[in-house]
Coordinates of C-alpha atoms in Angstrom, one line a residue:
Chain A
X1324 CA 39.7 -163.3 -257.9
X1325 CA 42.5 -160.8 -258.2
X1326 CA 45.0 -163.0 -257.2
X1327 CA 44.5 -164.9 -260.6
X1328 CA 44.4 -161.8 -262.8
X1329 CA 47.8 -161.0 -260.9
X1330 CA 48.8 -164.3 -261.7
X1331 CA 47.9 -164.0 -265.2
X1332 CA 49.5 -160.9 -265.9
X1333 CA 52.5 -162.2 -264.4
X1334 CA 52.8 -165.2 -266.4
X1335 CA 52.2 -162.6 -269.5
X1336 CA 55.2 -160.8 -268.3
X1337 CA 57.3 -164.3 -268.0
X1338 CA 56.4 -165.5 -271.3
X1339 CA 56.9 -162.3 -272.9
X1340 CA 60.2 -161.3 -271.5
X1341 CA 61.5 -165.2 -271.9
X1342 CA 62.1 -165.4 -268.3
X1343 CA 65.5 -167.6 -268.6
X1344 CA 63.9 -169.9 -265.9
X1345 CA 60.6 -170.8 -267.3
X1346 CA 62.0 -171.0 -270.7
X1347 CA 64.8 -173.5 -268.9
X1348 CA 62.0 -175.7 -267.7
X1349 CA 60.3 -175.7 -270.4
X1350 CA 63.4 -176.6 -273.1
X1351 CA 63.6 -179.5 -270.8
X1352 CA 60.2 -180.6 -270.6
X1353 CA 59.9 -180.3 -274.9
X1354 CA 63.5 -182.2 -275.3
X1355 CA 62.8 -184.8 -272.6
X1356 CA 58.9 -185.6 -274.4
X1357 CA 60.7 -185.3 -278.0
X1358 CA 63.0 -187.7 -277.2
X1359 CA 60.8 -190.5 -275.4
X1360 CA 58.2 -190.5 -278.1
X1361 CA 60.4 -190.7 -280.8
X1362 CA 61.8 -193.7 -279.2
X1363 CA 58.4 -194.9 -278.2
X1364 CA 57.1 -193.9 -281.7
X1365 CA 60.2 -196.2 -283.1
X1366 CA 59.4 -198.9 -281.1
X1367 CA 55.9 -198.8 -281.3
X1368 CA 54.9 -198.0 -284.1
X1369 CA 56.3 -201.7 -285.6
X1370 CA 54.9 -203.5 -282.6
X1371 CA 51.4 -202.1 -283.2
X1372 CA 51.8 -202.6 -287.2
X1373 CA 52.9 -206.1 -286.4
X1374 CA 50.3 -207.2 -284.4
X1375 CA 47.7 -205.6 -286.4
X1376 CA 48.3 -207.3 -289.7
X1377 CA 49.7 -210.5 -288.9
X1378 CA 48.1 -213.2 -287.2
X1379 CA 49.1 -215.3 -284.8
X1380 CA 48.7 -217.3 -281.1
X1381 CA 48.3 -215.2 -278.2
X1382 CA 47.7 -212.1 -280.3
X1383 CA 44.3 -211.5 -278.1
X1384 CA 46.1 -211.6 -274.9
X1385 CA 48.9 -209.2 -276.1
X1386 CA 46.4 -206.8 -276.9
X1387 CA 44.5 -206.7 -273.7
X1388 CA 47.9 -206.7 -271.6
X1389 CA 48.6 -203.4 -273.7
X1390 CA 45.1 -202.1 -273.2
X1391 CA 46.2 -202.6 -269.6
X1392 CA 49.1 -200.7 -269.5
X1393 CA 47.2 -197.9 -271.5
X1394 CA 45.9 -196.8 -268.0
X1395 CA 48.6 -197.4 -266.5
X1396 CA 48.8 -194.4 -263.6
X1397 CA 52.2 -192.5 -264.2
X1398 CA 52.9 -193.0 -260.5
X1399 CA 53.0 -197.1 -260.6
X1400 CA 55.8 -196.6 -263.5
X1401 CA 57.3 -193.9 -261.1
X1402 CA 57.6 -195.9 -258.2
X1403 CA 58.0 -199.5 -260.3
X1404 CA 61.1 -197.6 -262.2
X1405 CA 62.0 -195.9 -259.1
X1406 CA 62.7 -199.5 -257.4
X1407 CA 65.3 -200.4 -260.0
X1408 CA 67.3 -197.4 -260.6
X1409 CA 67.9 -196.7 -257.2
X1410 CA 71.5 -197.6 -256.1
X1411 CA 70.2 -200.4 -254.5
X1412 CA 68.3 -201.6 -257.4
X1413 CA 69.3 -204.0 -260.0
X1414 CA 70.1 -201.2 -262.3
X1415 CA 71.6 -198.8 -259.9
X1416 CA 74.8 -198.7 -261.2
X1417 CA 73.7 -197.2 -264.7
X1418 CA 73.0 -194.1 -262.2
X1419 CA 69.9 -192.9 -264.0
X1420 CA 67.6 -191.8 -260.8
X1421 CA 67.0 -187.8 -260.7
X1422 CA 68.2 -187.4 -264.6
X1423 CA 66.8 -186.5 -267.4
X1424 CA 67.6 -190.1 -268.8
X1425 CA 65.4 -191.8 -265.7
X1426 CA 62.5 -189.6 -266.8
X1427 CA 63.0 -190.7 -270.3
X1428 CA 62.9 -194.4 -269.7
X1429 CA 59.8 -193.6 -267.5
X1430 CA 58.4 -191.9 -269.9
X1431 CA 59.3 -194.4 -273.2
X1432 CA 57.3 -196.8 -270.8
X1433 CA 54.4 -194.5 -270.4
X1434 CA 54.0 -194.3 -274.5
X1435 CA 55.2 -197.0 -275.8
X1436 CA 51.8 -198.5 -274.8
X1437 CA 49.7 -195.4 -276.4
X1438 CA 51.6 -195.5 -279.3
X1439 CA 51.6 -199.6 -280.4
X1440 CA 47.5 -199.8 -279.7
X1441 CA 46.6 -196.5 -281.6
X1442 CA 49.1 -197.8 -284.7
X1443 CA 47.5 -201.2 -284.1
X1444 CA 43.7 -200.2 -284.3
X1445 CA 44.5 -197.7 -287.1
X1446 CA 45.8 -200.9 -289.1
X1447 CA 43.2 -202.6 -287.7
X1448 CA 40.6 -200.3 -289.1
X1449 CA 42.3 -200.5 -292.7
X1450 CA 43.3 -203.4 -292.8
X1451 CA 39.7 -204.7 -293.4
X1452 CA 39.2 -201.9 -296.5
X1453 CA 42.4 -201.4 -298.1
X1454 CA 44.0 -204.6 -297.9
X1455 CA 40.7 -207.1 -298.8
X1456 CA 40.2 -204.0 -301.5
X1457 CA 43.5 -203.8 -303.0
X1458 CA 44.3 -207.6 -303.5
X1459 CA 40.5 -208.3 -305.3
X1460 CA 41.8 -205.2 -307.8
X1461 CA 44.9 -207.7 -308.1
X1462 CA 47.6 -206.6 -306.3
X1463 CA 50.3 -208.2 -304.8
X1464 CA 51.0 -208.7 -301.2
X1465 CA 53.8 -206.8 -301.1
X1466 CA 51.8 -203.9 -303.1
X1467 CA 48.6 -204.3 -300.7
X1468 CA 51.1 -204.1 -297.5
X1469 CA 52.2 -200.8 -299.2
X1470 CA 48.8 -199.4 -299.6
X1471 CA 48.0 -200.2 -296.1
X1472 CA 51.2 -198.1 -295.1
X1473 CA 50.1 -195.2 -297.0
X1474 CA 46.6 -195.4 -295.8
X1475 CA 47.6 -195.5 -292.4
X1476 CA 50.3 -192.6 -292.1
X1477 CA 47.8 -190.5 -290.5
X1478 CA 46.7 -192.6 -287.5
X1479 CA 49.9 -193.4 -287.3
X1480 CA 50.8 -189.7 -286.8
X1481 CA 47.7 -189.3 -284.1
X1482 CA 49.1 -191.9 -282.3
X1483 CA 52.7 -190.8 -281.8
X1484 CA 50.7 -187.0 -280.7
X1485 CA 48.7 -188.7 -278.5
X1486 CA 51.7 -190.2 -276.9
X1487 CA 53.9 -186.8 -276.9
X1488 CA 51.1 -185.1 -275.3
X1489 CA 50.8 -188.1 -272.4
X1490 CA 53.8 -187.2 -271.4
X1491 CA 54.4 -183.8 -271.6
X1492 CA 51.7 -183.3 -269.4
X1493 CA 52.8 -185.9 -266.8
X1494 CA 54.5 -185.8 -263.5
X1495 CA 54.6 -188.7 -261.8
X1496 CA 57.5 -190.1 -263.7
X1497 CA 59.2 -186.5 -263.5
X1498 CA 58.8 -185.8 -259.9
X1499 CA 59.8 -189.8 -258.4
X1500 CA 62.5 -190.5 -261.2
X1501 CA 63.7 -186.9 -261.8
X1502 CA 63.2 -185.6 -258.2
X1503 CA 62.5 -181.9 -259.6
X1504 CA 65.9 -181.0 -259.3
X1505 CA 66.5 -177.2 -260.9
X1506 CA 67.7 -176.6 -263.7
X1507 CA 68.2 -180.6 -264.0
X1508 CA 65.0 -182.1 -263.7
X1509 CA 62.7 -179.6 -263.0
X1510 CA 59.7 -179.8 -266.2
X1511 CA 56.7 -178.0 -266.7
X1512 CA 54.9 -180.2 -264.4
X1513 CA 56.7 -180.7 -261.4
X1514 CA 57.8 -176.9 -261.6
X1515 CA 53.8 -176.2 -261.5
X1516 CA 53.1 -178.6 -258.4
X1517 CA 56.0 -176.8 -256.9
X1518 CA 55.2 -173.2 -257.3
X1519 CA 51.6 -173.9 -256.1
X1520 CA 52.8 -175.9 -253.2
X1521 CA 54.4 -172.3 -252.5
X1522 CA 51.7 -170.4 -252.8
X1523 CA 53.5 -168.8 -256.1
X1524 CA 50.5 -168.5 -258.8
X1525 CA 51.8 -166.1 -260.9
X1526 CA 55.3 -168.5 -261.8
X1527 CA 53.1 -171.4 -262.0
X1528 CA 50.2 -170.1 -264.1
X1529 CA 52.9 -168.6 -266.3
X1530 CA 54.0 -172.6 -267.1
X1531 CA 50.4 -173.3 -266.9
X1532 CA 50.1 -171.5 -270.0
X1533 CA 53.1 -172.5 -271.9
X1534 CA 52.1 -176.0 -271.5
X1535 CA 48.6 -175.3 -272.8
X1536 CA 50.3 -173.6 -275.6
X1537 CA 52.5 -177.0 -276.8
X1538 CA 49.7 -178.9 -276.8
X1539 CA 47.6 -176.2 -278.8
X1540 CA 50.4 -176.2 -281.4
X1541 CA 50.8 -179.8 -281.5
X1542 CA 46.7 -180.1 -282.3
X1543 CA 47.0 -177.4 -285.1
X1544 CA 50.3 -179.0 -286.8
X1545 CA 48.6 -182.4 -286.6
X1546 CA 45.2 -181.0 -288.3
X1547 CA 47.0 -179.4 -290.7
X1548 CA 48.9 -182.3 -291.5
X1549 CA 45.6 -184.9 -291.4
X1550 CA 43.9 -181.9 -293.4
X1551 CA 46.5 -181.8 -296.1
X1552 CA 47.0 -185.4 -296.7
X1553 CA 42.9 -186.0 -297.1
Chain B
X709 CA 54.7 -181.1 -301.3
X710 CA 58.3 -182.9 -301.8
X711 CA 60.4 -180.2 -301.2
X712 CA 58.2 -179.0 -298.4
X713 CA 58.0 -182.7 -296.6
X714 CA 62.4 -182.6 -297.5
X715 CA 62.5 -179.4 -295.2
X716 CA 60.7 -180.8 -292.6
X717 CA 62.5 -183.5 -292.3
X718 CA 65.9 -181.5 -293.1
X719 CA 64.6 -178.8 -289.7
X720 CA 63.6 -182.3 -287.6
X721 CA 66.8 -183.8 -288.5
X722 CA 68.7 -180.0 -287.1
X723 CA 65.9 -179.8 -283.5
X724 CA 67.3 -183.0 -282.8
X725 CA 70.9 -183.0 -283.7
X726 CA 70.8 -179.7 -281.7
X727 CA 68.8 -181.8 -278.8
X728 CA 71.6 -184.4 -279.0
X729 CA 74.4 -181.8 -278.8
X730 CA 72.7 -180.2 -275.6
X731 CA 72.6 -182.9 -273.6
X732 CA 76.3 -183.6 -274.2
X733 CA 77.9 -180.6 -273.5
X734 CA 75.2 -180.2 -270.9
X735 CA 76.7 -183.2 -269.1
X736 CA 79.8 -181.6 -267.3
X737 CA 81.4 -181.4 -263.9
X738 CA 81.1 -183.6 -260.9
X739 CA 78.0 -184.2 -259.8
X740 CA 76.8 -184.0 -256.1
X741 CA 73.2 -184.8 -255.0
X742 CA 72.3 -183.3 -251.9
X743 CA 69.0 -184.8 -250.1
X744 CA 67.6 -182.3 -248.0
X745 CA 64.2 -180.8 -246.6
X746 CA 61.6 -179.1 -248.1
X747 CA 62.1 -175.8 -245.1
X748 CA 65.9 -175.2 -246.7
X749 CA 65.1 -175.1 -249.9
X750 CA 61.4 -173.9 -250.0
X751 CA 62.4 -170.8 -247.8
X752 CA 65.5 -169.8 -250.7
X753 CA 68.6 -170.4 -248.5
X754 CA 69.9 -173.2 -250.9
X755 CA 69.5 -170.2 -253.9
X756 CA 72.5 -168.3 -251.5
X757 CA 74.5 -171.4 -250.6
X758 CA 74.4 -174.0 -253.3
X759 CA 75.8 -171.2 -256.4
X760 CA 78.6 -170.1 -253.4
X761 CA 79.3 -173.2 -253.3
X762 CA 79.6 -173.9 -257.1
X763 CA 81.7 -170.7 -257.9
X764 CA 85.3 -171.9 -258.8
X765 CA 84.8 -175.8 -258.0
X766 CA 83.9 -178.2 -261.2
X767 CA 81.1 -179.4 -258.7
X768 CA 77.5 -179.0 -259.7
X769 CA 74.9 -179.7 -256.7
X770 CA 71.5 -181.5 -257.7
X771 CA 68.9 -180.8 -254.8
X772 CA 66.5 -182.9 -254.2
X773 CA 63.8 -181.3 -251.4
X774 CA 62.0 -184.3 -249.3
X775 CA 61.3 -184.3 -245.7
X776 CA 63.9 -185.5 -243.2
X777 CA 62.2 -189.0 -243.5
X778 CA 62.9 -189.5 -247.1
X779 CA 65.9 -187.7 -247.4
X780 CA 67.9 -190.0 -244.5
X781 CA 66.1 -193.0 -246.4
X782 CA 67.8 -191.5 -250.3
X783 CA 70.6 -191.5 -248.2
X784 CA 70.4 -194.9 -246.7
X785 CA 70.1 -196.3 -250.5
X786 CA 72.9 -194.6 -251.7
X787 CA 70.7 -192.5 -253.9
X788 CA 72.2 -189.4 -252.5
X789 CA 76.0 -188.2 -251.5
X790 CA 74.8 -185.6 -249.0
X791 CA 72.0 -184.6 -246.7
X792 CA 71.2 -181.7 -245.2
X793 CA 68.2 -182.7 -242.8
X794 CA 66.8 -181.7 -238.8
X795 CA 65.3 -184.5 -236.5
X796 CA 68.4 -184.9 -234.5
X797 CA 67.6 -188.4 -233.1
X798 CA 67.0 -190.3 -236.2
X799 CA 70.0 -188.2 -238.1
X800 CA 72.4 -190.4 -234.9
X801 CA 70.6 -193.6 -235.4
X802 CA 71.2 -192.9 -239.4
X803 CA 75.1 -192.5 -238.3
X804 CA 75.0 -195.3 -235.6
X805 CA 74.0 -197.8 -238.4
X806 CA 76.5 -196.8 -240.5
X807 CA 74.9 -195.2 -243.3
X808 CA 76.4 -191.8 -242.8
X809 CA 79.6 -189.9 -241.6
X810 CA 81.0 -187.1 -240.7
X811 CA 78.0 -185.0 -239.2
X812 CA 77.9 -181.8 -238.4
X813 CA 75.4 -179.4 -236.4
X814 CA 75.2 -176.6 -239.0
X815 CA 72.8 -173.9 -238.0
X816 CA 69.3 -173.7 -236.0
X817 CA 65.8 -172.1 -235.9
X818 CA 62.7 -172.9 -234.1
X819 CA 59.6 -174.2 -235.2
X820 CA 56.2 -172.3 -234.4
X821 CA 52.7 -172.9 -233.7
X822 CA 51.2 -170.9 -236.7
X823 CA 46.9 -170.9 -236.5
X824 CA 43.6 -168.3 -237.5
X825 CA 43.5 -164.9 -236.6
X826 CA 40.1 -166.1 -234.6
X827 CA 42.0 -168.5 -232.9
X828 CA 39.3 -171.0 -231.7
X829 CA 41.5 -172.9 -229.3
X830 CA 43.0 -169.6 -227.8
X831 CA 46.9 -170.3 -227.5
X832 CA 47.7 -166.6 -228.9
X833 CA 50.4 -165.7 -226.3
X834 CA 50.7 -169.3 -224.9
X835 CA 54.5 -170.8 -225.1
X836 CA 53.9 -174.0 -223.5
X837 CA 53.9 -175.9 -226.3
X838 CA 52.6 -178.9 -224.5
X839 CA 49.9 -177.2 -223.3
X840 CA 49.0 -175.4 -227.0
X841 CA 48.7 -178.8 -228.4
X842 CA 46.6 -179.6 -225.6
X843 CA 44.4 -176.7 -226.0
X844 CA 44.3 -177.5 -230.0
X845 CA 43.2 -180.8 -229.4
X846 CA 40.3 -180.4 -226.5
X847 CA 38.9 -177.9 -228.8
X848 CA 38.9 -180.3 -231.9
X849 CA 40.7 -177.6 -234.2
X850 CA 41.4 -178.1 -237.6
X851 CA 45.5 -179.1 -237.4
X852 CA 47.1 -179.5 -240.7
X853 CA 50.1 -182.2 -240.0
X854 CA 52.6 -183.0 -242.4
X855 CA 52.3 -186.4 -242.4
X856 CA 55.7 -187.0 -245.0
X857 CA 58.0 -188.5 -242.1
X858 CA 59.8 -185.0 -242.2
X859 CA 61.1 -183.5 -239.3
X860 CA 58.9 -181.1 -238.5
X861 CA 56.6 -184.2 -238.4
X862 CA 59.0 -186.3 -236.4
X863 CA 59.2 -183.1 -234.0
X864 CA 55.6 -182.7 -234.0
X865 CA 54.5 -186.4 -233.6
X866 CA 56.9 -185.9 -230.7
X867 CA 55.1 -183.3 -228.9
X868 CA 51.5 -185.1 -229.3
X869 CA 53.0 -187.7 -227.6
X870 CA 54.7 -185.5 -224.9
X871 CA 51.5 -184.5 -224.2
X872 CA 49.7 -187.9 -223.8
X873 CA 47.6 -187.1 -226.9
X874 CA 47.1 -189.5 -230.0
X875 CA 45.9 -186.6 -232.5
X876 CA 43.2 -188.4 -234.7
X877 CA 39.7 -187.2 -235.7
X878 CA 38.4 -185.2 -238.8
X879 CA 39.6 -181.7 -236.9
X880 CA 43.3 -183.5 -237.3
X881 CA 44.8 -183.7 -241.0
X882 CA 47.7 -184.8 -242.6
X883 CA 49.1 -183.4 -245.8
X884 CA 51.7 -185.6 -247.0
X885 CA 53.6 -182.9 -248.3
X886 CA 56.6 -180.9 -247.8
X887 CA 56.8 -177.4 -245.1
X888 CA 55.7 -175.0 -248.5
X889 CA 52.7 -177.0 -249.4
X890 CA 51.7 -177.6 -245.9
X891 CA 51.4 -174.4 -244.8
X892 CA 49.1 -173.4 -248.1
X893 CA 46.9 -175.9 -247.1
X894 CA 46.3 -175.1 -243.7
X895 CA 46.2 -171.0 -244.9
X896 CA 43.3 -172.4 -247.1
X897 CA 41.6 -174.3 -244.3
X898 CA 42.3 -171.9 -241.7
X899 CA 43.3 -175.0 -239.6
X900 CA 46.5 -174.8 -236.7
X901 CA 50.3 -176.0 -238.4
X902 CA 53.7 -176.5 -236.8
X903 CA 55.6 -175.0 -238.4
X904 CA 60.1 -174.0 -238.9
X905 CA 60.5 -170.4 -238.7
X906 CA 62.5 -170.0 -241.8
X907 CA 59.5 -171.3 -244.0
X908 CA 57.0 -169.7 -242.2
X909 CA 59.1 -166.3 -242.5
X910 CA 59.4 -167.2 -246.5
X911 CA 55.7 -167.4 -247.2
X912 CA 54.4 -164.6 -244.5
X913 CA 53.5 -162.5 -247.1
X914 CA 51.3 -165.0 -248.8
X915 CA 49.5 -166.6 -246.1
X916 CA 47.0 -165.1 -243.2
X917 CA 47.6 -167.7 -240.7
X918 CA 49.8 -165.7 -237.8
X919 CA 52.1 -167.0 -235.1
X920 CA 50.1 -168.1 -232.3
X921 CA 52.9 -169.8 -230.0
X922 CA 56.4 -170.1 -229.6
X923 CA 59.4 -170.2 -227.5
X924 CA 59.3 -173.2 -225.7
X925 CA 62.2 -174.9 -225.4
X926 CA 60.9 -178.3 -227.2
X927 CA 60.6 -175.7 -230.4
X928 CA 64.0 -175.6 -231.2
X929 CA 64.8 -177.0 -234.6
X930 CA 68.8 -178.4 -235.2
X931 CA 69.8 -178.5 -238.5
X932 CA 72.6 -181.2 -239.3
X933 CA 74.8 -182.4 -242.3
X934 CA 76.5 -185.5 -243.3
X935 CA 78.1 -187.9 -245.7
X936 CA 76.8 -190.5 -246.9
X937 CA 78.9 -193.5 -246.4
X938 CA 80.7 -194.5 -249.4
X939 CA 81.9 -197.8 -247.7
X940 CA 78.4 -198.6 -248.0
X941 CA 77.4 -198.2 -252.1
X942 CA 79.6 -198.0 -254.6
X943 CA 79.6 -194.5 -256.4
X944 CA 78.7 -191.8 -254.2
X945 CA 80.6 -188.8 -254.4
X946 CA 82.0 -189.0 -251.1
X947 CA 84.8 -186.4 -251.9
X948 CA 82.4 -183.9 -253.3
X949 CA 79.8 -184.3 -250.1
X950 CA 82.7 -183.8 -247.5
X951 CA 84.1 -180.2 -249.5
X952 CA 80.6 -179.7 -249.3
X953 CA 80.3 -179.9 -245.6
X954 CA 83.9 -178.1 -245.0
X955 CA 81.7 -175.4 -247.3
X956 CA 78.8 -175.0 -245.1
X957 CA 81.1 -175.2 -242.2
X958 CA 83.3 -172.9 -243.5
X959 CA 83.0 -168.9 -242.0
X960 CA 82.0 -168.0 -245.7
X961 CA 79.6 -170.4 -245.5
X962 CA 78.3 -169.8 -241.9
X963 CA 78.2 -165.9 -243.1
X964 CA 76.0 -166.5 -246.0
X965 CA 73.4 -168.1 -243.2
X966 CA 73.5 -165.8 -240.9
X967 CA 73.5 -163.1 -244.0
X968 CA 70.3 -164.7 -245.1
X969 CA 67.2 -162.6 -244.6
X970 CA 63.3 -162.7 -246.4
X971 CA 62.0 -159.4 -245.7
X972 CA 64.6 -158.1 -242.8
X973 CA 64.0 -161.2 -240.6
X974 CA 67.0 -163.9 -240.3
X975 CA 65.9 -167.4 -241.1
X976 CA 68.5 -169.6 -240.2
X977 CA 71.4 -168.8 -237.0
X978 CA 74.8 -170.5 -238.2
X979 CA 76.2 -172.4 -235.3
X980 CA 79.7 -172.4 -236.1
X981 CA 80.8 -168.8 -236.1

């Protein structure tokens, strides 16, 4: 038991005096996150509008293959990713295994998926109201599609959260694609595996915490957003 | 609510210019990826060497820390320009195939039988290894193995066989995980570990196990470096992995192994001073 409260006091003590290390790791976990869900969140959020509005062949099977990939384990797209960006690989010469960009890529793979199905049954689930609603009152097309946008800005913002906090909190991707290189690659996640591999609690409950504490800011911003627009 | 959303999107708009920036002017230098075990860089030797090594050159060394197994096979792929690995046999095959050049015997230790204070197969004192892992296994122990290919699991593997035993059972476990890892596990199971001496020394403080045998000769643990091949895949920083190597081999280099100490005890002995 008192090795924890050691470890927890220690973490206070990182936290609080921005130990340039954990703050390093966890700047890189934040950026590398930001950036694959905005990209995911840019290309997924059309996908999943798309295929929730429009009809068309095949759309069944799209959906379950992306249901699919919604439990896709972070260590297949590790190891799957892994096998083309190695040197060998067909894309080894874009040199993108243990960088930041490899986890990025592995991580835009890991979203993209979250991001296109929650958009997608968040249209589907208005589509039905505002859409079948707006047109009887006499709207356009155009001017129902519009409504439906509005109505849906809210999912739309759970889903790209959702998706942010997938892979924030995952290391698969980081520790086969990055390699948990310091000060390179090294995120919140593979920097916890690694300090409890070496017995160091304090260091790793210390990013233990600052993880918890993203995705406890990320909750509140998206309530308060969900909360203001209703 | 306009102006509000506009600063939003105006302090969004700045985090990720800023993010953009960052990763540009963070890109710099030459970059050298050095494969190499989990014992030199879970025991803090690399923290010494690599930034030595750094100081004054535009190189900047990315480590990754597998066992030997995975780090000869990084090299072997061409997803690594140096390694810095011990399981002497397979590092000559790795050279006699052509995937690497230029090795060099860099600095040794020894690897020890670490177990419970209890010690239920009694090898306290014992430094035939042969005979500890006989002992170990006629007793049905709990022994933690590594597992990863490493080697400290080549050099362990080795010694089962030595002794005409094919460890297997539920007292025998493997880990699949680097030296650090390993030895946490088998601290929390109370179970029997082969162990380097430079890890072991590294996490004394936060383990019980103790050292139960060592000193036999089939303990000693040769560390090596070497190039990868460059004639082999195109874009390894063959350059950078050979100044690397003159580095290590270098007296400043050697010094800062032998200089090298957790808690008085030297982890590493530099073999070229």
């Amino acid at each position: 038991m008192e090795y924890i409260l050691i470890g927890i006091k220690n973490a206070l003590e990182l936290i609080l005096t921005m130990d340039q290390e954990v703050m390093q790791i966890a700047v890189l976990s934040i950026t590398t996150s930001l950036i694959s869900s905005l990209i995911a969140s840019i290309i997924g959020i059309p996908i999943g509008f798309l295929i929730g509005h429009y009809d068309f062949k095949g759309k069944r099977i799209i959906i379950t293959i992306l249901n699919t990939l919604l439990s896709l384990p972070t260590v297949v797209i590790g190891i799957l990713l892994f096998a083309f960006v190695s040197r060998r690989g067909p894309l080894g010469d874009l040199e993108l295994l243990f960088t930041s960009k490899g986890i990025i890529i592995g991580q835009i793979i890991l979203a993209l998926p979250i991001i296109a199905t929650l958009t997608l049954n968040t249209v589907k689930d208005s589509e039905s109201q505002v859409v079948v609603t707006a047109l009887s009152l006499g709207a356009s097309q155009q001017q129902a599609v519009l409504m439906l946008l509005k109505e849906i800005k809210f999912g739309v913002l759970g889903a790209v959260i959702t998706g942010f906090g997938r892979v924030i909190g995952e290391v698969g991707v980081s520790m086969m694609i990055g390699g948990n290189i310091k000060r390179v690659t090294r995120t919140l996640t593979t920097a916890i595996a690694l300090e409890t591999s070496k017995g160091e609690f304090g260091f790793g409950i210390a990013l233990g915490i600052i993880l918890m504490s993203i995705s406890l800011i990320i909750n509140f911003v998206l309530h308060h957003f969900q909360a203001g627009g209703a | 609510m306009s102006k509000k959303r506009m600063t939003l999107v105006f302090v969004l708009v700045c985090l990720m210019a800023l993010v953009v920036v960052g990763y540009v002017s963070g890109v710099k230098d030459q970059r050298l990826i050095m494969a190499t075990t989990t014992s030199t860089d879970n025991s803090g030797l690399l923290d010494q060497l690599i930034p030595a090594f750094e100081k004054g050159r535009n190189i900047r060394v990315d480590v990754v820390a597998v066992g030997t197994g995975k780090a000869l096979e990084l090299g072997r792929n061409g997803d690594a320009d140096v390694l810095l690995v011990h399981a002497k046999s397979a590092e000559l095959e790795f050279i006699d195939n052509g995937y690497g050049v230029n090795r060099q015997e860099v600095m040794y230790n020894d690897f020890i039988v670490l177990g419970p204070k209890d010690d239920p197969a009694n090898i306290k004192g014992n430094s035939d290894a042969l005979a500890v892992f006989k002992k170990i296994a006629a007793a049905e122990a709990a022994f933690v193995s590594r597992g990863d290919d490493s080697g400290t699991n080549k050099k362990e593997l080795s010694i089962w066989k030595e002794a005409g035993i094919e460890p297997q059972g539920s007292w025998y476990q493997e880990t699949g995980q680097g030296m650090g890892a390993s030895l946490t596990i088998a601290n929390e199971k109370q179970a029997y570990i082969l162990a380097d001496r430079g890890t072991y020394l590294a996490y004394k403080d936060k383990i019980e196990l103790e050292i139960l045998s060592e000193g036999d000769p089939l303990f000693f643990n040769l560390y090596g470096v070497m190039a990868v091949n460059p004639e082999k895949h195109e874009g390894i920083n063959y350059d950078g992995a050979m100044e690397f190597i003159e580095f290590i081999m270098s007296k400043k280099g050697q010094e800062i192994i032998r200089d090298f100490t957790v808690s008085g005890e030297r982890l590493f002995n530099p073999l070229n001073l």
